[in-house]
XYZ file of C-alpha atoms in Angstrom:
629
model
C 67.451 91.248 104.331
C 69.374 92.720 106.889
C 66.970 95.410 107.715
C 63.998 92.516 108.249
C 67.010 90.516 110.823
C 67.211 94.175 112.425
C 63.338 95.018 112.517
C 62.779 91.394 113.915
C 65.799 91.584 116.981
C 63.651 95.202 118.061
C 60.054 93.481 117.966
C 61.607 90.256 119.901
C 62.662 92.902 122.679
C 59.228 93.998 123.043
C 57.947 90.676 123.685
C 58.066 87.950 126.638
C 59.141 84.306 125.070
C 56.288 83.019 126.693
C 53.891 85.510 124.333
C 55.470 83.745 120.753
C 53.678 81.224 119.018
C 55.424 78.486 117.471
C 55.084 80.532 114.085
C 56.483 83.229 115.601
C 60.117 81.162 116.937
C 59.995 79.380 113.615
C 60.365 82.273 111.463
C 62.763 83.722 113.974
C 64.663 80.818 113.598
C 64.298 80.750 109.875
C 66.266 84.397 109.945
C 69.277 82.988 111.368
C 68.971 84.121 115.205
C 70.564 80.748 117.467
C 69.347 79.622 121.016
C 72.187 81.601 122.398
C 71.126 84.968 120.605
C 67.513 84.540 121.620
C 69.323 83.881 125.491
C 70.702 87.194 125.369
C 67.380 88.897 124.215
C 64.948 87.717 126.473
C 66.736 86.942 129.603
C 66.544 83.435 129.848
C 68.926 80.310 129.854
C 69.593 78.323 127.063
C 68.160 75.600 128.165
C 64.999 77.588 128.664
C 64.866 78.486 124.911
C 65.714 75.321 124.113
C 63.018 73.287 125.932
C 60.382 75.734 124.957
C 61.193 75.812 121.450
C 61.427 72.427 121.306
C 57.698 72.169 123.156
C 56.198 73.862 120.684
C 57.826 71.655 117.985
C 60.071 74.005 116.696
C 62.895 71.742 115.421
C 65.568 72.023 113.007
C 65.130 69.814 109.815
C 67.901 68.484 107.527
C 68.640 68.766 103.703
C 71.015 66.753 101.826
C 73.446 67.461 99.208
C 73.570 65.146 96.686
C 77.086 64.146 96.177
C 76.141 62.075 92.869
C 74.360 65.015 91.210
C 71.032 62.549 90.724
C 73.121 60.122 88.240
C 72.299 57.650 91.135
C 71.677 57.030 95.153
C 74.004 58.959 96.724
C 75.796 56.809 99.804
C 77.492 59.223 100.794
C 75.445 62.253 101.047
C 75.659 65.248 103.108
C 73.363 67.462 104.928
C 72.807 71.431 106.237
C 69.765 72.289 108.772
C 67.024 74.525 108.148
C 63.800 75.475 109.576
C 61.495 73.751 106.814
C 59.383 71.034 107.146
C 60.548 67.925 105.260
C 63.351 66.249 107.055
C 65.807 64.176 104.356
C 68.157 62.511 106.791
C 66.597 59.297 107.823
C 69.226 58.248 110.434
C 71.080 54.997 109.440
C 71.887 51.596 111.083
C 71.531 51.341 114.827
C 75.465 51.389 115.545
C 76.826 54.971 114.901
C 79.514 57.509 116.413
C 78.845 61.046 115.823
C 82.696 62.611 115.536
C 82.961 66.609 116.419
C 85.050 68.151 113.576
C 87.416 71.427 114.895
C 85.109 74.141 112.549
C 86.677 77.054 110.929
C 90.607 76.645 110.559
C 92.339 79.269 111.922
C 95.751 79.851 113.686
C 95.787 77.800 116.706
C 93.618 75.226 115.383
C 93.561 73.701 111.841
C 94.611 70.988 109.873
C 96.292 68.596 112.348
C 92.652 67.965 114.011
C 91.336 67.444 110.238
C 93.761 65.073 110.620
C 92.655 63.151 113.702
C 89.207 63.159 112.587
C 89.824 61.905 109.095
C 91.479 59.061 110.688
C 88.898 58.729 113.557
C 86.609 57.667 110.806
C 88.362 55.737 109.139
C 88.586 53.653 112.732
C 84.953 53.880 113.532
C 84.153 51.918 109.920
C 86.765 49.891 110.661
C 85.510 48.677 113.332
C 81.903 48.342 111.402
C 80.165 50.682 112.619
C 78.793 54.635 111.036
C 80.911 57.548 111.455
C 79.097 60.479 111.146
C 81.005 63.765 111.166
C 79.903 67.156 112.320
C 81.770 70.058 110.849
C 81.538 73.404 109.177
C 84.272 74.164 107.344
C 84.473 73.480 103.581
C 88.278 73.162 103.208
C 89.072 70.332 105.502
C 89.579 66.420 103.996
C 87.417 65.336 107.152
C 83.820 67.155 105.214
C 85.027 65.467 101.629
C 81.656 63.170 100.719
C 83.454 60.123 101.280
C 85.417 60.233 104.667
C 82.331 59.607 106.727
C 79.362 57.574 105.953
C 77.415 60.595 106.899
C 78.010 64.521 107.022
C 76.457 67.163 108.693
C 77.527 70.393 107.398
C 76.778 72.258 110.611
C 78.645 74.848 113.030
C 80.073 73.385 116.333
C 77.700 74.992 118.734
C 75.139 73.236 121.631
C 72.555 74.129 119.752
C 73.390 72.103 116.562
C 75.396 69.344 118.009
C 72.549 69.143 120.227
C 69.759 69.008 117.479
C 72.124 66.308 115.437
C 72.155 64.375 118.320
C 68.501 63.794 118.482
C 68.102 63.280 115.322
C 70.917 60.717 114.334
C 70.971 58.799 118.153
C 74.292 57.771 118.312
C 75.883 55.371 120.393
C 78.236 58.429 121.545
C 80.107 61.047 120.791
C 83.656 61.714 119.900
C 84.809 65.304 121.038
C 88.979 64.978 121.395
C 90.073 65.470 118.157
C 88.420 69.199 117.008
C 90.356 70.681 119.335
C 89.470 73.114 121.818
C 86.220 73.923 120.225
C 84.234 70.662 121.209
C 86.085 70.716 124.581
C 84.624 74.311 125.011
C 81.142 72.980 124.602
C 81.452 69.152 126.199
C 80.197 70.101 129.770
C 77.086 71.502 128.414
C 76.480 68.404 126.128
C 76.653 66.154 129.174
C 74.809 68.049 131.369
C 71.772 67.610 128.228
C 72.730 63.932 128.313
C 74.973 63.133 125.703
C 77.148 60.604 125.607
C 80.674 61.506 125.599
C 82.867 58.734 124.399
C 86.481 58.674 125.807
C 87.519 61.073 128.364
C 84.726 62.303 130.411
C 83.537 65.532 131.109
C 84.730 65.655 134.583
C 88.140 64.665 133.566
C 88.369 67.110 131.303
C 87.344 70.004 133.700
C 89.750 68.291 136.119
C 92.794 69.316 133.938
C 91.376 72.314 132.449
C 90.376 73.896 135.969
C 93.573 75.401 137.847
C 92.393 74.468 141.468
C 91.155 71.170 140.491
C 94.915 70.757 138.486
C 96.637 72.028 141.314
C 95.244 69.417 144.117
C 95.946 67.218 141.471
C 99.286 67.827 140.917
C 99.782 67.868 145.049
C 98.415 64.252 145.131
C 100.448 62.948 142.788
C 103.598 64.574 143.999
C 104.451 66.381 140.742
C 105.763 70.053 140.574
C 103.953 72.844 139.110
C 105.153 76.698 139.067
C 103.969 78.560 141.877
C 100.721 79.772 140.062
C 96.688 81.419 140.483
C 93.746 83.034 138.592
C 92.416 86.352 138.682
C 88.845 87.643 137.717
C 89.890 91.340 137.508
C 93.265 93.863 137.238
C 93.470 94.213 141.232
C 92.374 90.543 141.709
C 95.526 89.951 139.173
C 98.006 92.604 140.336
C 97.681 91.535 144.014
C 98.757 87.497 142.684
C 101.151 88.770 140.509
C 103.404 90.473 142.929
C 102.688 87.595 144.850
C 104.084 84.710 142.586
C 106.724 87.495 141.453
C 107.211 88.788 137.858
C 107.849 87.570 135.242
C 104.405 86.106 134.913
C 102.159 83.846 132.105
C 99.465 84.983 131.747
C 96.489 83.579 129.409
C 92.486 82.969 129.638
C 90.656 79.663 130.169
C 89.510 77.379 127.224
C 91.190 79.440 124.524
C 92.468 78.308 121.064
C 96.136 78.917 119.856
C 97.513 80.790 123.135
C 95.076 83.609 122.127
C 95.486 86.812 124.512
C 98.851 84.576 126.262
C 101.401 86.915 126.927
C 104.983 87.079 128.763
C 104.456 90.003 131.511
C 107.260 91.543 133.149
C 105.923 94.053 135.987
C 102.985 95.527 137.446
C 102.864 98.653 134.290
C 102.867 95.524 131.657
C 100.153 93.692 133.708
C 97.757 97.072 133.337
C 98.776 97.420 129.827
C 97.651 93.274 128.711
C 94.583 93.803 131.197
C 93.154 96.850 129.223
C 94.118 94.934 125.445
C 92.441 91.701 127.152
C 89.051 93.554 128.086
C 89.025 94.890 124.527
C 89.793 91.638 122.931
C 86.720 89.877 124.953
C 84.280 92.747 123.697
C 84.873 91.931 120.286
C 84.832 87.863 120.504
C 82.942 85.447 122.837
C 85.934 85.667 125.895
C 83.980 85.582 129.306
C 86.571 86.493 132.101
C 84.090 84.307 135.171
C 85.126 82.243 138.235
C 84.743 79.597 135.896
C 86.758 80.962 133.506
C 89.493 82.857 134.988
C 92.693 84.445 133.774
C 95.464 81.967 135.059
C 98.693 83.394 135.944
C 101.860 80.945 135.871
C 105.586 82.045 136.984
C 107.349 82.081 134.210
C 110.782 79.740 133.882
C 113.411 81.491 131.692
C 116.121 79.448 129.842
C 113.892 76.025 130.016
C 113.507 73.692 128.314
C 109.865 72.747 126.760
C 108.742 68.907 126.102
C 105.302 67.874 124.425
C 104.190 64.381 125.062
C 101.342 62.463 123.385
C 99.970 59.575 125.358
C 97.277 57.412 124.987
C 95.291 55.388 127.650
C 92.774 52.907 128.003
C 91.966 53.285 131.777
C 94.659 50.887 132.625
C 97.439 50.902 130.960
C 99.145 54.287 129.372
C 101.339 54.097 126.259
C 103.214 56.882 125.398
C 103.722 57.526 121.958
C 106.098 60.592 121.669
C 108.119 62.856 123.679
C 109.315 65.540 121.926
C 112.001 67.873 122.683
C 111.499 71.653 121.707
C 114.760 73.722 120.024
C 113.191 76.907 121.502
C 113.414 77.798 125.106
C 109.692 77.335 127.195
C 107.790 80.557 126.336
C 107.307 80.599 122.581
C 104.302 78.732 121.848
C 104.179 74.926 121.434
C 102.778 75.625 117.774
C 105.386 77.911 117.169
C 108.602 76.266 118.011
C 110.185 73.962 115.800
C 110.292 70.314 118.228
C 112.356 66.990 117.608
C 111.525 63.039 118.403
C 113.194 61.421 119.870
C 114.696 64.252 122.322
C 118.383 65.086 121.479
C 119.601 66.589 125.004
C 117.465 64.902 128.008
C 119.201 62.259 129.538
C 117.663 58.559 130.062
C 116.288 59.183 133.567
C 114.864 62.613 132.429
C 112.962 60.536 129.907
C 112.115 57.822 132.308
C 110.685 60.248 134.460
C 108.877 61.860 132.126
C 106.944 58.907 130.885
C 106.294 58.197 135.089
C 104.994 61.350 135.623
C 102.550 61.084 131.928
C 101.779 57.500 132.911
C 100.511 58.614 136.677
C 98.139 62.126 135.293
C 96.800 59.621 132.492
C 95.880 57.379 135.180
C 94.555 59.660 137.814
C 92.380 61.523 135.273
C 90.756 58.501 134.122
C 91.897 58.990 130.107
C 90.496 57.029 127.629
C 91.837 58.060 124.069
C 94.281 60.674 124.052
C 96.308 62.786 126.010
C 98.839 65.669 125.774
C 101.361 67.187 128.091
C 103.548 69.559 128.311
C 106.366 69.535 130.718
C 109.548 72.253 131.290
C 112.952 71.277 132.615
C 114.942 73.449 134.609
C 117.989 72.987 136.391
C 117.154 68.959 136.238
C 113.843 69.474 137.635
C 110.553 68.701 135.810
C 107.593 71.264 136.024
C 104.269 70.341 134.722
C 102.935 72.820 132.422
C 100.082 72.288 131.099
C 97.575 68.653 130.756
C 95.499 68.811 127.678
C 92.849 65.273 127.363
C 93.153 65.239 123.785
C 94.318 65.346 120.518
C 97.216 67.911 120.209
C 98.542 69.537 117.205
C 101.506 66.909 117.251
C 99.330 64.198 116.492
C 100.212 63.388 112.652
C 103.863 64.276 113.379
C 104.024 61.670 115.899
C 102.539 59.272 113.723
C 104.557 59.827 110.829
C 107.795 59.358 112.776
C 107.119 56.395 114.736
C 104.406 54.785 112.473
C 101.809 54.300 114.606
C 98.585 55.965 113.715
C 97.812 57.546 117.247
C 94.417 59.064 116.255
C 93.457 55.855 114.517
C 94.479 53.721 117.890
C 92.978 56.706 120.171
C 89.352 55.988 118.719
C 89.688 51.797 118.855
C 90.408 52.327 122.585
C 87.440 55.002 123.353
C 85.431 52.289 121.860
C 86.306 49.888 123.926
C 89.773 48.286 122.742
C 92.467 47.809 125.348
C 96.214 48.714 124.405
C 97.299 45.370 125.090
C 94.718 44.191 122.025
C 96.119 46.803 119.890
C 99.479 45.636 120.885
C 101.178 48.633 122.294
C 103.225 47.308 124.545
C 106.476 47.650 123.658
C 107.981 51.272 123.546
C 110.263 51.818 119.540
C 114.036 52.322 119.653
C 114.516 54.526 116.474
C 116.979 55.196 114.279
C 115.726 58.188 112.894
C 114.816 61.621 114.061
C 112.334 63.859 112.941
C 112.007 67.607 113.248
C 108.829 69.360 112.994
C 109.229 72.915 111.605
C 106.903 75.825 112.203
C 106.714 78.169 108.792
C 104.792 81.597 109.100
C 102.932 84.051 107.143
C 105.229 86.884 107.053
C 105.705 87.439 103.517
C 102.147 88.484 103.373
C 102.176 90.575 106.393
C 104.693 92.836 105.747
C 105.718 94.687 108.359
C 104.218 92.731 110.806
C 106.633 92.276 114.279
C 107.261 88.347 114.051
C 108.998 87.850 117.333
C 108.114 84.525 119.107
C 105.663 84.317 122.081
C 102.884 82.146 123.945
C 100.687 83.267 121.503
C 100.512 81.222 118.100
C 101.559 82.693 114.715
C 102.233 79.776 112.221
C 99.883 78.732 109.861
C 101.697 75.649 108.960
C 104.154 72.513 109.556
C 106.841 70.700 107.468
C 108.844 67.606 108.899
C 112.314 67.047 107.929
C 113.843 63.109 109.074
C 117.268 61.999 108.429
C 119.349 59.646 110.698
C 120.949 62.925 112.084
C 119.099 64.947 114.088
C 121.161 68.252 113.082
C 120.278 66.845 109.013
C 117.066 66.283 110.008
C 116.579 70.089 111.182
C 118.011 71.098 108.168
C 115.667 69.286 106.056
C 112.982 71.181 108.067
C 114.205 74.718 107.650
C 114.888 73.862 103.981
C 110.912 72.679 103.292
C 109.659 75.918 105.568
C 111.759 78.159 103.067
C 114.344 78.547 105.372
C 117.960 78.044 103.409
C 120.778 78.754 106.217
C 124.392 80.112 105.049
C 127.446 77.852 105.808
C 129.594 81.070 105.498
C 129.320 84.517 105.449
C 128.426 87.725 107.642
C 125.933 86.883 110.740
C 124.361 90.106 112.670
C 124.009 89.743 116.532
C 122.001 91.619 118.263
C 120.474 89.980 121.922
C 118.401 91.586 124.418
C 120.182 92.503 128.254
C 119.533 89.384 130.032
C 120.939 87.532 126.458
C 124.416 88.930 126.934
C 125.633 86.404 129.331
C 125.234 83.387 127.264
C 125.936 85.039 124.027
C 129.995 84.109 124.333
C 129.260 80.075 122.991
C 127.008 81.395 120.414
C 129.746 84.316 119.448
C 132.596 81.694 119.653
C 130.798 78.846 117.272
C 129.628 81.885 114.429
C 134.120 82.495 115.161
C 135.152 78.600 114.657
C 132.880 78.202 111.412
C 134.126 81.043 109.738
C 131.410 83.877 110.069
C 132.252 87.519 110.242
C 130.319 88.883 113.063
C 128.486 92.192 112.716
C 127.126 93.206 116.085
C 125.483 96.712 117.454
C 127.472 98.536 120.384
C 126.547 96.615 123.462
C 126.334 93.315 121.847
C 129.430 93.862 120.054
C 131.419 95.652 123.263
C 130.821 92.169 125.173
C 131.871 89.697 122.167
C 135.605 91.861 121.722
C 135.611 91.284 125.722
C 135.575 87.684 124.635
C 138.596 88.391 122.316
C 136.189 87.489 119.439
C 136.197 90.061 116.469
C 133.159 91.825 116.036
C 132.261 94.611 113.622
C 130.513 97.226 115.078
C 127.452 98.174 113.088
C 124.884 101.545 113.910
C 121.174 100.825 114.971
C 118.929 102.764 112.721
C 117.938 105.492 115.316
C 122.061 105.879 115.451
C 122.506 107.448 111.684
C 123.340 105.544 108.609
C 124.820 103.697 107.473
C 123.177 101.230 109.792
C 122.038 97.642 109.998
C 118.993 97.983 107.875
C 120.626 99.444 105.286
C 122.921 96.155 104.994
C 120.099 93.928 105.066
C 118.646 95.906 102.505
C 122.205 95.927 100.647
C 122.637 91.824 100.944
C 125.842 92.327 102.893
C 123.751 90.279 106.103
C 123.742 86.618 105.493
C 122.263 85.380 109.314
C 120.264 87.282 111.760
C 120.752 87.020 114.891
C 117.934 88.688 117.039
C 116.408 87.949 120.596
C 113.255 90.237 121.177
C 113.818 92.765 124.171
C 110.043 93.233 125.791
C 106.651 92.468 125.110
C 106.745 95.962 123.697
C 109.744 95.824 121.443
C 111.625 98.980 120.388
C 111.185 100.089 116.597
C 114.437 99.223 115.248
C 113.792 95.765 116.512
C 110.989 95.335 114.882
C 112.721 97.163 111.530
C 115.744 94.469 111.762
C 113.739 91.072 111.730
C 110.958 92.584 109.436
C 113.492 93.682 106.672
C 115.316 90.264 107.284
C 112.060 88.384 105.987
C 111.749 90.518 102.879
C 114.864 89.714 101.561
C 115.084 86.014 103.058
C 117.774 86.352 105.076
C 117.368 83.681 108.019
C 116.142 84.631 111.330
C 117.022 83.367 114.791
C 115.711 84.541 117.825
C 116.530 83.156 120.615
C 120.357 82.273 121.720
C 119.347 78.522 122.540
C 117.684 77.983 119.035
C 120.535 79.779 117.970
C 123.321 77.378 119.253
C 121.362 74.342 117.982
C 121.173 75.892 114.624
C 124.717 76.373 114.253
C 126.013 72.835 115.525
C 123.597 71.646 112.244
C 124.765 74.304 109.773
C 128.614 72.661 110.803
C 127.468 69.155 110.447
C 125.667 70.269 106.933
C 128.934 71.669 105.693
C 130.294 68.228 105.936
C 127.655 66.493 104.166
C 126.125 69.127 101.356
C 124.561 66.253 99.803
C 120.691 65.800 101.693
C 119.476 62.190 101.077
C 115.650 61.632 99.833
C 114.887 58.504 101.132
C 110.721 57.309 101.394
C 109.635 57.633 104.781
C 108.829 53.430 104.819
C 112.730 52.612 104.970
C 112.986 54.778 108.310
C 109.847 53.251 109.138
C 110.939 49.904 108.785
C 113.646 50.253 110.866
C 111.795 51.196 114.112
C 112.478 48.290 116.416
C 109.849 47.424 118.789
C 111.396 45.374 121.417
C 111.961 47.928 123.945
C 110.031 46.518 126.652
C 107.828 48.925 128.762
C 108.590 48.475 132.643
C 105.229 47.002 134.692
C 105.066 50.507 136.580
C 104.562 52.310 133.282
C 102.749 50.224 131.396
């Protein structure tokens, strides 16, 4: 079979497209070759292949799965496409919403978008019409035979969407809660005339394009790190050193902070450029004027804030502001984050939900929205605009109660906030903490420091009246069970040591013994804070491996030196996650963690409680100001 796909690929290179019959495409098709193979083989736009293919009545057909076996009329059945000639789906009722799915889970992109588009369907029959979702991966709720009223077991490419599109006619088409993958495709689907319900295309290119986000940020009077975008390693070393290391850097329209990376000077910069061209050889990465490599200044010791919004046009709600317990830097998807925020003060907040309320506006959002905002010295930086569904979605909805993706759809269907009654903003008494956990245990000796780039492949939530409880809750369901006493091993990187005398002085007030290698251990005694000094493992043994390894390390305290981090680094927080000894590593996390390990020791006993009582405590009478409505 493979040698007939290979034979076929050298006799299509022989020919012009214009020479092939419509037997000829059909069987090509029938092998498995897409439009945008075909593209690449004969020179010609997609489009091109497209329209001819389709002139000669080449078409796609569908087949259904039968999800009642037979036993009766299935009314909820399923379909794949294939180049046969009977068609099965006979396209339903006249009122239908095709609803992009998020494909293949993978890190960066997974369940929380099975989420949204569970619930998305859920809306669209509410409101009485057909959902009908698109999406290719067998392991999601959102492809089970009753969540839609009709399936299409298809991948998330032009092509198909393209070909479902004709054949089902929907009213529109629902591409914010897949992810980045239907964002990646929605400029070509409008540009063939589909429908985009929601957000439009423009808007969407408007945030995702770094000029167009940078004039808007100017005419709205909102700050942004000195940034640019680079098409090659001279193009990029020439902005670097003129925004001034360290640098973010990361490519357009990519899933999970894939290729992001923390650069530090010009030898780094050559070193990510050269992994970055290799990475795009081997996966579908185009490095264009149109998709560039941005480069942001990087803020050290800020803090990071998601917010989920949503919009109707005129009025912006916004549903959660989240504070993150690691410093801006590690990736949203990786850092454990907390609603409502626990340090920003009420006119931080305030002017967070002005500045949300005003890009929501300007971009013309109808659905959802997410943003992500740093604070630094009391000043707010926007980081990034995203005009969809984020990975916080179901977290947000779980702690405030109010299904966001659910709410999202009514309003790109036409609903207004003010019908759905979102109004008033909730006062809570609750917090809840949303917890990253990570593969490790099945990646042994994998490095597992933090970064832009996303590692988790999951999320807990721990809730409790107190936040620090609440965190604990979190690290307990991620597998994480802190000590309240015991031996805690400190080891921070250069720039660390100046703020490492708070974190030194709490580990001293609760009780820890403090194991700490030579430099870190030289600046705690300066302190007049005890400190055992323990080798590293290129100094001769006994060293700190070897007490890991030996259970005499109950905490580990590590904060990663470089991109490229030194062996024994690596060694230390490797050997910690074999034998489940907790891992922090960063000093701010750090800090945070050990306020809620004190307030734990004071209350051993964790309540259960069902997530209705906090729910029905949310009081919504906290009016939202005109200006931000």
């Amino acid at each position: 079979n493979i040698k007939e796909i290979v034979e076929t690929e050298t006799w299509l290179a022989t020919k012009e497209w214009d020479e092939l019959t419509a037997d000829d495409i059909r069987h090509v098709k029938s092998l498995g070759f897409s439009d945008r193979q075909l593209k690449f083989l004969n020179h010609l736009t997609q489009t091109e292949i497209r329209d001819r293919r389709e002139e000669l009545g080449v078409e796609p057909v569908y087949k259904m799965v039968d999800t009642s076996a037979a036993e009766f009329a299935a009314v909820t059945p399923y379909y794949y496409s294939t180049y046969e000639d009977e068609n099965e789906s006979i396209a339903g009722g006249p009122d239908r919403v095709l609803i992009l799915g998020g494909g293949p889970n993978r890190i960066g992109q997974g369940i929380e978008f099975d989420y949204c588009c569970c619930h998305a369907s859920f809306a669209v029959r509410e409101l009485g019409l057909q959902s009908i979702m698109m999406n290719c991966n067998p392991e999601t709720v959102s492809t089970d035979y009753d969540t839609s009223d009709r399936l299409y077991f298809d991948p998330l490419t032009v092509e198909d969407v393209l070909s479902v599109v004709k054949n089902e006619i929907p009213l529109g088409v629902i591409i914010q809660f897949g992810g980045q993958t239907p964002l990646k495709i929605a400029r070509k689907l409008a540009d063939a005339g589909v429908h985009i319900l929601g957000t439009t295309y423009q808007s969407i290119a408007r945030a995702e394009d770094r000029d167009q986000f940078s004039e808007l940020l100017k005419l709205l009077d909102l700050k942004q790190t000195p940034n640019d975008a680079a098409t090659s390693l001279d193009d990029a070393l020439s902005k670097a050193e003129s925004i001034g290391y360290p640098i973010l850097m990361r490519p357009s329209f990519v899933l999970g902070g894939a290729k992001m990376a923390i650069v530090s000077n010009a030898e780094m910069l050559r070193e990510y450029w050269t992994e970055l061209l290799d990475y795009a050889s081997k996966t579908d990465l185009e490095i264009t004027h149109d998709s560039p490599i941005l480069i942001d200044k990087f803020l050290h010791h800020a803090k990071e804030i998601d917010v989920d919004a949503l919009c109707d046009g005129e009025d912006v709600y916004v549903a959660g502001i989240m504070e993150h317990i690691e410093e801006a830097g590690i990736h949203s998807g990786d850092s454990a984050c907390v609603l409502p925020p626990f340090s920003l003060s009420d006119e931080m907040i305030g002017n967070i939900r002005e500045a949300t309320r005003r890009l929501a506006l300007e971009l013309q959002v109808v659905g959802l929205m997410n943003v992500q905002f740093a604070v630094k010295d009391d000043e707010l930086y926007i980081l990034e605009v995203n005009p969809r569904a984020s990975r916080t979605v179901p977290f947000v909805s779980k702690v405030t109660a109010i299904p966001v993706a659910k709410f999202a759809t009514m309003l790109m269907l036409g609903k207004t906030l003010r019908q759905l009654n979102l109004v008033n903003y909730p006062e809570f008494t609750h917090y809840g903490v949303k917890g990253p956990v990570f593969p490790w245990s099945k990646f042994p000796g994998a490095d597992i420091a933090p970064g832009p780039e996303m590692k988790s492949t999951g999320e807990v939530m721990g809730i409790d009246e107190s936040f620090p409880i609440a965190l604990i809750k979190s690290q307990i369901a991620a597998g994480t069970n802190f000590p309240t006493q015991g031996t805690a091993f400190v080891s921070v990187r250069d720039d660390d040591k100046p703020f490492v005398h708070e974190l030194a002085d709490a580990l001293n007030r609760q009780g820890f013994h403090i194991v700490a290698t030579r430099g870190t251990a030289e600046v705690i005694r300066q302190m007049g804070i005890p400190a055992t000094m323990v080798n590293k493992v290129l100094e001769g043994r006994p060293h700190i491996v070897d007490d890991i390894n030996n259970k005499k390390i109950d905490l580990v305290i590590n904060t990663p030196s470089s991109r490229t981090p030194k062996k024994d680094e690596i060694l230390i927080r490797t050997t910690a996650v074999k034998m489940g000894v907790p891992l922090i590593m960063s000093i701010s996390a750090a800090n945070i963690y050990l306020e809620a390990i004190k307030v734990w020791r004071g209350r051993p006993d964790l309540s259960v409680i069902p997530i209705q009582e906090y729910h029905s405590k949310i009081v919504m009478d906290s009016k939202i100001p005109e200006t931000v409505a």
